[in-house]
Short mmCIF file of C-alpha atoms in Angstrom, two decimals:
data_model
loop_
_atom_site.label_atom_id
_atom_site.label_comp_id
_atom_site.label_asym_id
_atom_site.label_seq_id
_atom_site.Cartn_x
_atom_site.Cartn_y
_atom_site.Cartn_z
CA MET A 313 -1.48 -43.89 11.10
CA ASP A 314 1.79 -42.17 9.84
CA GLN A 315 4.65 -41.52 12.07
CA HIS A 316 5.55 -38.99 9.96
CA ILE A 317 4.30 -36.71 6.33
CA ALA A 318 7.60 -38.17 4.77
CA GLU A 319 5.30 -41.21 4.67
CA SER A 320 2.63 -39.53 3.71
CA VAL A 321 3.93 -38.13 0.68
CA GLY A 322 5.51 -41.16 -0.08
CA ARG A 323 2.50 -43.13 -0.12
CA PRO A 324 1.35 -42.72 -3.93
CA ASP A 325 -2.69 -42.52 -5.17
CA LEU A 326 -3.70 -45.53 -8.12
CA ILE A 327 -5.32 -43.75 -10.53
CA ARG A 328 -7.82 -45.63 -13.07
CA LEU A 329 -8.11 -43.46 -16.70
CA ASP A 330 -9.42 -46.05 -18.52
CA ASP A 331 -9.95 -49.69 -18.58
CA ARG A 332 -6.25 -50.15 -19.19
CA LEU A 333 -4.26 -46.99 -18.30
CA VAL A 334 -3.43 -46.14 -14.40
CA CYS A 335 -1.34 -43.30 -13.63
CA LEU A 336 1.13 -43.53 -10.14
CA ARG A 337 1.33 -40.48 -8.82
CA PHE A 338 2.64 -38.84 -6.13
CA GLU A 339 3.17 -35.82 -4.55
CA THR A 340 7.14 -36.25 -4.18
CA MET A 341 8.28 -39.77 -5.24
CA LYS A 342 12.09 -39.18 -4.00
CA VAL A 343 10.87 -38.97 -1.21
CA VAL A 344 10.01 -43.04 -1.69
CA SER A 345 13.43 -43.80 -1.94
CA ALA A 346 15.20 -41.44 0.49
CA LEU A 347 12.73 -42.82 3.12
CA ALA A 348 13.68 -46.49 2.99
CA ALA A 349 17.42 -45.99 1.99
CA VAL A 350 18.10 -43.83 5.69
CA ARG A 351 16.19 -46.63 7.24
CA HIS A 352 18.30 -49.60 5.50
CA LEU A 353 21.72 -47.21 6.78
CA LEU A 354 20.17 -46.83 10.07
CA ASP A 355 19.76 -50.41 10.29
CA THR A 356 22.80 -51.97 8.94
CA GLY A 357 24.48 -48.69 11.33
CA ALA A 358 26.08 -47.64 7.86
CA VAL A 359 25.31 -44.60 9.50
CA ARG A 360 23.98 -43.01 13.13
CA ARG A 361 21.36 -40.54 14.20
CA GLY A 362 23.06 -37.36 14.04
CA ASP A 363 25.40 -37.87 11.26
CA THR A 364 25.39 -36.06 8.21
CA LEU A 365 24.12 -37.08 5.21
CA LEU A 366 25.63 -35.79 2.19
CA ASP A 367 24.02 -35.52 -1.79
CA SER A 368 24.26 -33.21 -4.30
CA SER A 369 20.64 -33.24 -6.51
CA SER A 370 18.28 -30.65 -9.54
CA GLY A 371 15.71 -30.38 -7.26
CA ILE A 372 13.65 -33.40 -5.86
CA TYR A 373 16.10 -35.28 -4.21
CA ALA A 374 16.88 -32.50 -2.17
CA TYR A 375 13.67 -32.10 -0.41
CA ALA A 376 13.54 -35.99 -0.53
CA LEU A 377 16.68 -36.21 2.10
CA ALA A 378 15.78 -33.83 4.21
CA LEU A 379 12.41 -35.17 5.19
CA ALA A 380 13.97 -38.60 5.22
CA CYS A 381 16.75 -36.98 7.71
CA HIS A 382 13.89 -34.83 9.38
CA ARG A 383 12.04 -38.13 10.27
CA TYR A 384 15.41 -39.52 11.39
CA GLY A 385 17.31 -37.36 13.08
CA MET A 386 19.79 -36.67 10.34
CA ARG A 387 22.05 -34.02 8.70
CA CYS A 388 21.09 -32.94 5.76
CA HIS A 389 23.89 -31.49 3.02
CA ILE A 390 22.82 -30.33 -0.16
CA VAL A 391 24.99 -29.61 -3.59
CA GLY A 392 22.10 -28.33 -5.42
CA SER A 393 21.38 -27.59 -9.17
CA SER A 394 20.56 -24.07 -10.14
CA THR A 395 16.82 -25.36 -10.70
CA VAL A 396 16.37 -25.48 -7.46
CA ASP A 397 13.85 -22.35 -6.49
CA HIS A 398 13.32 -20.04 -4.64
CA THR A 399 10.12 -22.02 -2.75
CA LEU A 400 12.40 -25.26 -2.76
CA ARG A 401 15.17 -22.60 -0.78
CA THR A 402 13.32 -21.94 1.86
CA GLN A 403 11.58 -25.39 2.49
CA LEU A 404 15.52 -26.76 2.84
CA ALA A 405 16.30 -24.13 5.07
CA VAL A 406 12.85 -24.74 8.00
CA LEU A 407 13.88 -27.56 7.55
CA GLY A 408 17.27 -27.62 8.62
CA ALA A 409 18.86 -28.79 5.68
CA THR A 410 22.62 -26.82 4.15
CA LEU A 411 22.29 -26.02 0.49
CA GLU A 412 24.83 -25.04 -1.92
CA GLN A 413 23.70 -24.13 -4.66
CA MET A 414 25.93 -24.42 -8.61
CA GLU A 415 26.06 -20.51 -10.06
CA PRO A 416 22.98 -20.53 -13.29
CA CYS A 417 25.13 -23.09 -15.57
CA ASP A 418 23.46 -23.14 -19.83
CA ASP A 419 25.63 -26.34 -19.97
CA LEU A 420 23.77 -29.18 -18.30
CA LYS A 421 26.96 -31.92 -18.22
CA LEU A 422 29.34 -29.44 -16.70
CA ASP A 423 26.13 -27.83 -13.80
CA GLN A 424 26.05 -31.55 -12.85
CA LYS A 425 29.95 -32.30 -12.38
CA ARG A 426 31.24 -29.19 -11.15
CA ARG A 427 28.61 -29.84 -8.66
CA VAL A 428 30.34 -33.71 -8.08
CA GLU A 429 33.96 -31.61 -8.40
CA ARG A 430 32.04 -29.86 -4.37
CA ILE A 431 30.55 -33.33 -2.82
CA HIS A 432 34.53 -34.82 -3.45
CA GLU A 433 35.37 -31.44 -1.79
CA ILE A 434 33.34 -31.10 1.13
CA LEU A 435 34.44 -35.21 1.72
CA ALA A 436 37.86 -34.03 1.78
CA GLU A 437 36.35 -31.38 4.37
CA HIS A 438 34.15 -33.91 6.36
CA PRO A 439 35.74 -37.25 5.26
CA GLU A 440 32.30 -39.05 8.27
CA TYR A 441 30.35 -36.99 6.25
CA HIS A 442 28.12 -40.08 4.63
CA TRP A 443 27.27 -39.53 0.65
CA MET A 444 24.33 -40.54 -0.67
CA ARG A 445 25.06 -41.77 -4.14
CA GLN A 446 21.16 -41.56 -5.30
CA TYR A 447 22.66 -41.83 -9.25
CA HIS A 448 24.75 -45.15 -8.22
CA ASP A 449 23.65 -46.87 -5.22
CA ASP A 450 21.13 -49.05 -5.00
CA VAL A 451 20.23 -48.68 -1.83
CA HIS A 452 17.67 -46.09 -3.97
CA TYR A 453 15.34 -50.02 -5.26
CA LEU A 454 14.26 -50.85 -1.83
CA GLY A 455 11.18 -47.88 -0.95
CA TYR A 456 9.57 -49.11 -4.26
CA ARG A 457 9.28 -53.10 -3.42
CA ALA A 458 6.11 -51.93 -1.19
CA VAL A 459 5.11 -49.59 -4.46
CA ALA A 460 5.23 -52.83 -7.14
CA GLU A 461 2.97 -54.51 -4.12
CA ARG A 462 0.59 -52.45 -4.49
CA ILE A 463 0.15 -52.24 -8.50
CA ARG A 464 0.05 -56.23 -7.96
CA ARG A 465 -2.83 -56.04 -5.59
CA SER A 466 -4.76 -53.36 -7.62
CA ALA A 467 -3.80 -53.30 -10.85
CA GLY A 468 -6.20 -56.43 -11.59
CA ALA A 469 -5.40 -59.62 -13.63
CA ALA A 470 -4.01 -58.52 -16.96
CA PRO A 471 -0.29 -58.62 -17.54
CA LEU A 472 1.02 -54.90 -16.49
CA THR A 473 3.83 -52.08 -18.76
CA VAL A 474 5.30 -49.91 -16.58
CA VAL A 475 6.09 -46.24 -17.79
CA GLY A 476 8.40 -43.54 -16.30
CA GLY A 477 11.04 -41.51 -16.93
CA VAL A 478 14.65 -43.05 -16.38
CA GLY A 479 16.75 -40.47 -14.87
CA SER A 480 19.00 -42.33 -12.17
CA GLY A 481 16.95 -45.13 -12.74
CA ALA A 482 15.92 -46.86 -8.89
CA SER A 483 12.26 -45.69 -9.84
CA THR A 484 11.92 -47.92 -13.11
CA GLY A 485 14.26 -50.55 -12.82
CA ALA A 486 12.38 -51.08 -9.01
CA LEU A 487 9.55 -51.95 -10.24
CA ALA A 488 10.14 -54.13 -13.03
CA ARG A 489 12.49 -56.04 -10.85
CA TYR A 490 10.43 -56.44 -8.22
CA LEU A 491 7.20 -57.29 -10.35
CA ARG A 492 9.03 -59.97 -12.21
CA GLN A 493 9.47 -61.48 -9.38
CA ASP A 494 5.75 -62.90 -9.83
CA SER A 495 5.37 -61.77 -13.25
CA PRO A 496 8.00 -62.07 -15.58
CA ASP A 497 6.11 -60.80 -18.32
CA VAL A 498 6.24 -56.85 -17.01
CA GLU A 499 7.45 -54.44 -19.85
CA LEU A 500 9.06 -51.38 -18.75
CA VAL A 501 8.84 -48.64 -21.06
CA GLY A 502 11.71 -46.45 -20.67
CA VAL A 503 11.16 -42.53 -21.07
CA GLN A 504 13.80 -40.02 -22.27
CA PRO A 505 15.27 -36.29 -23.36
CA TYR A 506 16.81 -35.48 -26.09
CA GLY A 507 20.99 -35.09 -25.11
CA SER A 508 20.44 -37.35 -22.25
CA VAL A 509 23.78 -40.45 -22.69
CA THR A 510 21.98 -42.46 -20.41
CA PHE A 511 21.20 -45.03 -23.70
CA GLY A 512 22.72 -43.57 -26.40
CA ALA A 513 21.21 -39.95 -27.91
CA GLY A 514 23.63 -37.11 -26.35
CA HIS A 515 24.39 -35.98 -28.97
CA VAL A 516 21.21 -34.68 -29.92
CA SER A 517 19.79 -31.83 -28.53
CA ASP A 518 16.56 -29.81 -27.98
CA PRO A 519 16.29 -26.38 -28.21
CA GLU A 520 13.93 -25.64 -25.75
CA ILE A 521 14.67 -27.49 -22.03
CA ILE A 522 16.27 -30.89 -21.43
CA ILE A 523 14.15 -31.75 -19.48
CA ALA A 524 15.42 -32.64 -16.06
CA GLY A 525 14.98 -35.72 -13.60
CA ILE A 526 14.45 -37.64 -16.28
CA GLY A 527 17.92 -37.58 -18.44
CA SER A 528 21.57 -37.12 -17.83
CA SER A 529 24.10 -35.80 -18.93
CA ILE A 530 26.94 -38.85 -17.32
CA PRO A 531 26.56 -42.18 -16.49
CA PHE A 532 24.65 -43.32 -13.27
CA ALA A 533 25.70 -46.91 -12.64
CA ASN A 534 21.58 -47.55 -10.97
CA VAL A 535 20.83 -47.52 -14.20
CA ASP A 536 20.17 -51.36 -15.37
CA HIS A 537 20.07 -50.98 -18.87
CA ALA A 538 19.05 -54.51 -19.43
CA LEU A 539 15.75 -54.56 -17.55
CA TYR A 540 14.40 -51.79 -20.00
CA ASP A 541 11.95 -53.12 -23.23
CA THR A 542 11.40 -50.57 -25.00
CA LEU A 543 12.80 -46.18 -24.78
CA HIS A 544 11.16 -43.29 -25.32
CA TRP A 545 12.47 -40.58 -26.15
CA ILE A 546 10.29 -37.69 -25.81
CA SER A 547 11.52 -33.55 -26.96
CA PHE A 548 9.59 -30.42 -24.19
CA ASP A 549 7.74 -29.70 -26.75
CA ALA A 550 5.66 -33.43 -26.96
CA ALA A 551 6.23 -33.23 -23.23
CA LEU A 552 4.31 -30.24 -23.16
CA ALA A 553 1.36 -31.43 -25.12
CA GLY A 554 1.41 -34.06 -23.03
CA SER A 555 1.26 -32.64 -19.57
CA VAL A 556 -1.48 -30.54 -20.80
CA ASP A 557 -4.18 -33.01 -21.90
CA LEU A 558 -2.98 -35.19 -18.56
CA LEU A 559 -4.81 -31.91 -17.00
CA ARG A 560 -7.12 -30.86 -19.75
CA ARG A 561 -8.45 -34.29 -20.17
CA HIS A 562 -8.02 -35.97 -16.64
CA ALA A 563 -7.85 -33.47 -14.62
CA VAL A 564 -3.99 -35.42 -13.05
CA PHE A 565 -1.90 -31.98 -12.43
CA ALA A 566 1.97 -33.02 -12.35
CA GLY A 567 5.09 -32.51 -13.65
CA LEU A 568 6.13 -32.60 -17.39
CA SER A 569 7.80 -35.63 -16.69
CA THR A 570 5.07 -36.59 -16.28
CA GLY A 571 3.89 -35.10 -19.75
CA ALA A 572 6.23 -37.18 -21.74
CA GLY A 573 5.13 -40.58 -19.96
CA TYR A 574 1.66 -40.22 -20.77
CA LEU A 575 2.00 -40.01 -23.49
CA ALA A 576 4.84 -42.55 -24.04
CA ALA A 577 1.66 -44.58 -22.04
CA ARG A 578 -1.27 -44.03 -24.27
CA TRP A 579 1.43 -45.35 -27.34
CA GLU A 580 1.80 -48.01 -25.85
CA ARG A 581 -1.38 -49.06 -24.39
CA GLY A 582 -2.47 -48.99 -27.83
CA ARG A 583 0.73 -51.06 -29.15
CA ALA A 584 -0.94 -53.78 -27.00
CA PRO A 585 -4.46 -54.32 -26.59
CA GLY A 586 -4.34 -56.92 -24.01
CA ARG A 587 -2.08 -55.33 -21.12
CA THR A 588 -2.16 -52.49 -18.52
CA VAL A 589 -0.24 -49.81 -18.95
CA VAL A 590 0.29 -48.03 -15.64
CA PHE A 591 3.09 -44.94 -15.91
CA ILE A 592 4.17 -42.74 -13.23
CA ALA A 593 3.82 -38.85 -12.52
CA ALA A 594 6.75 -38.20 -10.32
CA ASP A 595 5.83 -35.11 -8.95
CA THR A 596 3.15 -32.45 -9.28
CA GLY A 597 2.75 -29.75 -11.30
CA HIS A 598 3.40 -26.64 -9.18
CA ARG A 599 6.73 -26.16 -10.32
CA TYR A 600 5.67 -26.00 -13.81
CA VAL A 601 3.21 -23.38 -14.03
CA ASP A 602 5.62 -20.75 -15.25
CA THR A 603 8.08 -23.10 -17.20
CA VAL A 604 4.62 -25.18 -18.27
CA TYR A 605 1.12 -24.56 -17.80
CA ALA A 606 1.44 -20.89 -18.52
CA ARG A 607 2.29 -21.83 -22.05
CA HIS A 608 -0.72 -23.77 -22.09
CA ARG A 609 -2.26 -22.27 -25.51
CA GLU A 610 0.98 -23.32 -27.52
CA ALA A 611 0.00 -27.44 -26.66
CA GLY A 612 -0.71 -29.44 -29.35
CA ARG A 613 -2.61 -31.59 -30.33
CA ILE A 614 -1.77 -35.44 -28.62
CA GLU A 615 -3.66 -36.92 -31.33
CA ASP A 616 -1.29 -35.07 -33.80
CA LEU A 617 1.41 -36.83 -32.66
CA VAL A 618 3.75 -39.93 -33.66
CA PRO A 619 6.75 -41.62 -32.21
CA GLN A 620 9.42 -42.45 -34.78
CA ALA A 621 9.72 -46.32 -34.76
CA VAL A 622 14.04 -45.96 -35.09
CA SER A 623 16.86 -49.07 -35.09
CA GLY A 624 19.41 -47.21 -33.36
CA GLN A 625 20.61 -43.52 -32.15
CA SER A 626 22.25 -42.59 -35.05
CA GLU A 627 17.88 -42.10 -36.13
CA LEU A 628 16.55 -40.45 -33.55
CA ALA A 629 15.42 -37.02 -34.86
CA LEU A 630 12.76 -34.75 -32.90
CA PRO A 631 10.10 -34.34 -31.54
CA TRP A 632 9.17 -37.79 -30.39
CA SER A 633 11.14 -41.14 -30.95
CA ARG A 634 10.38 -44.86 -29.97
CA MET A 635 13.27 -48.09 -30.50
CA GLN A 636 13.02 -51.31 -29.04
CA TRP A 637 15.60 -51.52 -26.18
CA ASP A 638 14.68 -55.68 -25.74
CA ARG A 639 17.23 -55.64 -22.50
CA SER A 640 20.43 -55.59 -24.13
CA PRO A 641 22.99 -54.41 -21.44
CA GLY A 642 24.30 -50.51 -22.68
CA PRO A 643 23.49 -48.54 -25.13
CA GLY A 644 24.51 -48.71 -28.23
CA PRO A 645 27.74 -45.79 -30.24
CA ALA A 646 25.76 -42.13 -30.40
CA ALA A 647 26.08 -41.20 -33.90
#
């Protein structure tokens, strides 16, 4: 029996969509990393119960850290993006977390820069606060060990390919690292939005939106580039098509990044008949009802979408590009 709701929220479901396509579905994925990180910090004496944990978030991690703080008797202070919506603001307030929300900004890089600047201001005022550094401290890898073990037990004997949004690098990076301890042939496919600098696509913009949570306008130390075999860059329109198809075909209601991952996973499954492909669904679709699912009639057929194979970032083009990364150590220069 779970001792706290966070343990239940963080436990994923493994859903077999067909014989070689599996959805790793979370209600809120980052609860896994936040819980394990806070527990590790307490166990090692880096923090004590009652301390304040501080971080920046565009939404999901704010909720995850608030739950972890509630579970372990900590205080929580979040510097939030303008993307934090009314529902989440209300939950954070009731959970006792403090939220400082940035003013609306069309420039993601500026939004992230302002949040980090505010973090440093808070630390100057309160040096006793502990900055969680979700983008840079690999303590956030720890929670995915149990998830990797569950995948290993459940997915069968076929070689595995893991597909997921890169984001901070913790979820996909940790799953690949732990799974490869027993099976070095596990392949890792990262999904990125256009405009993200993580793998050198900052020069290509998506007129609709940069998919929050799976890309970045600033470098993240938690991204280990050498873990990734293949990269997919997917536009809003293509991710919309994927999200709608996933709900219509398989009844899985998930976020926009999941739609992008589903699209990439189907393609990778078609290219490797002998492999089981597991893709990450990081959260549910509730936050995306107005921005994504309300537009379901606009969604194209995923059968009509084919990625453009590119050999370098200078060739990237909307709506969908795919590149062999081959576990290279870092991004090539953006043109």
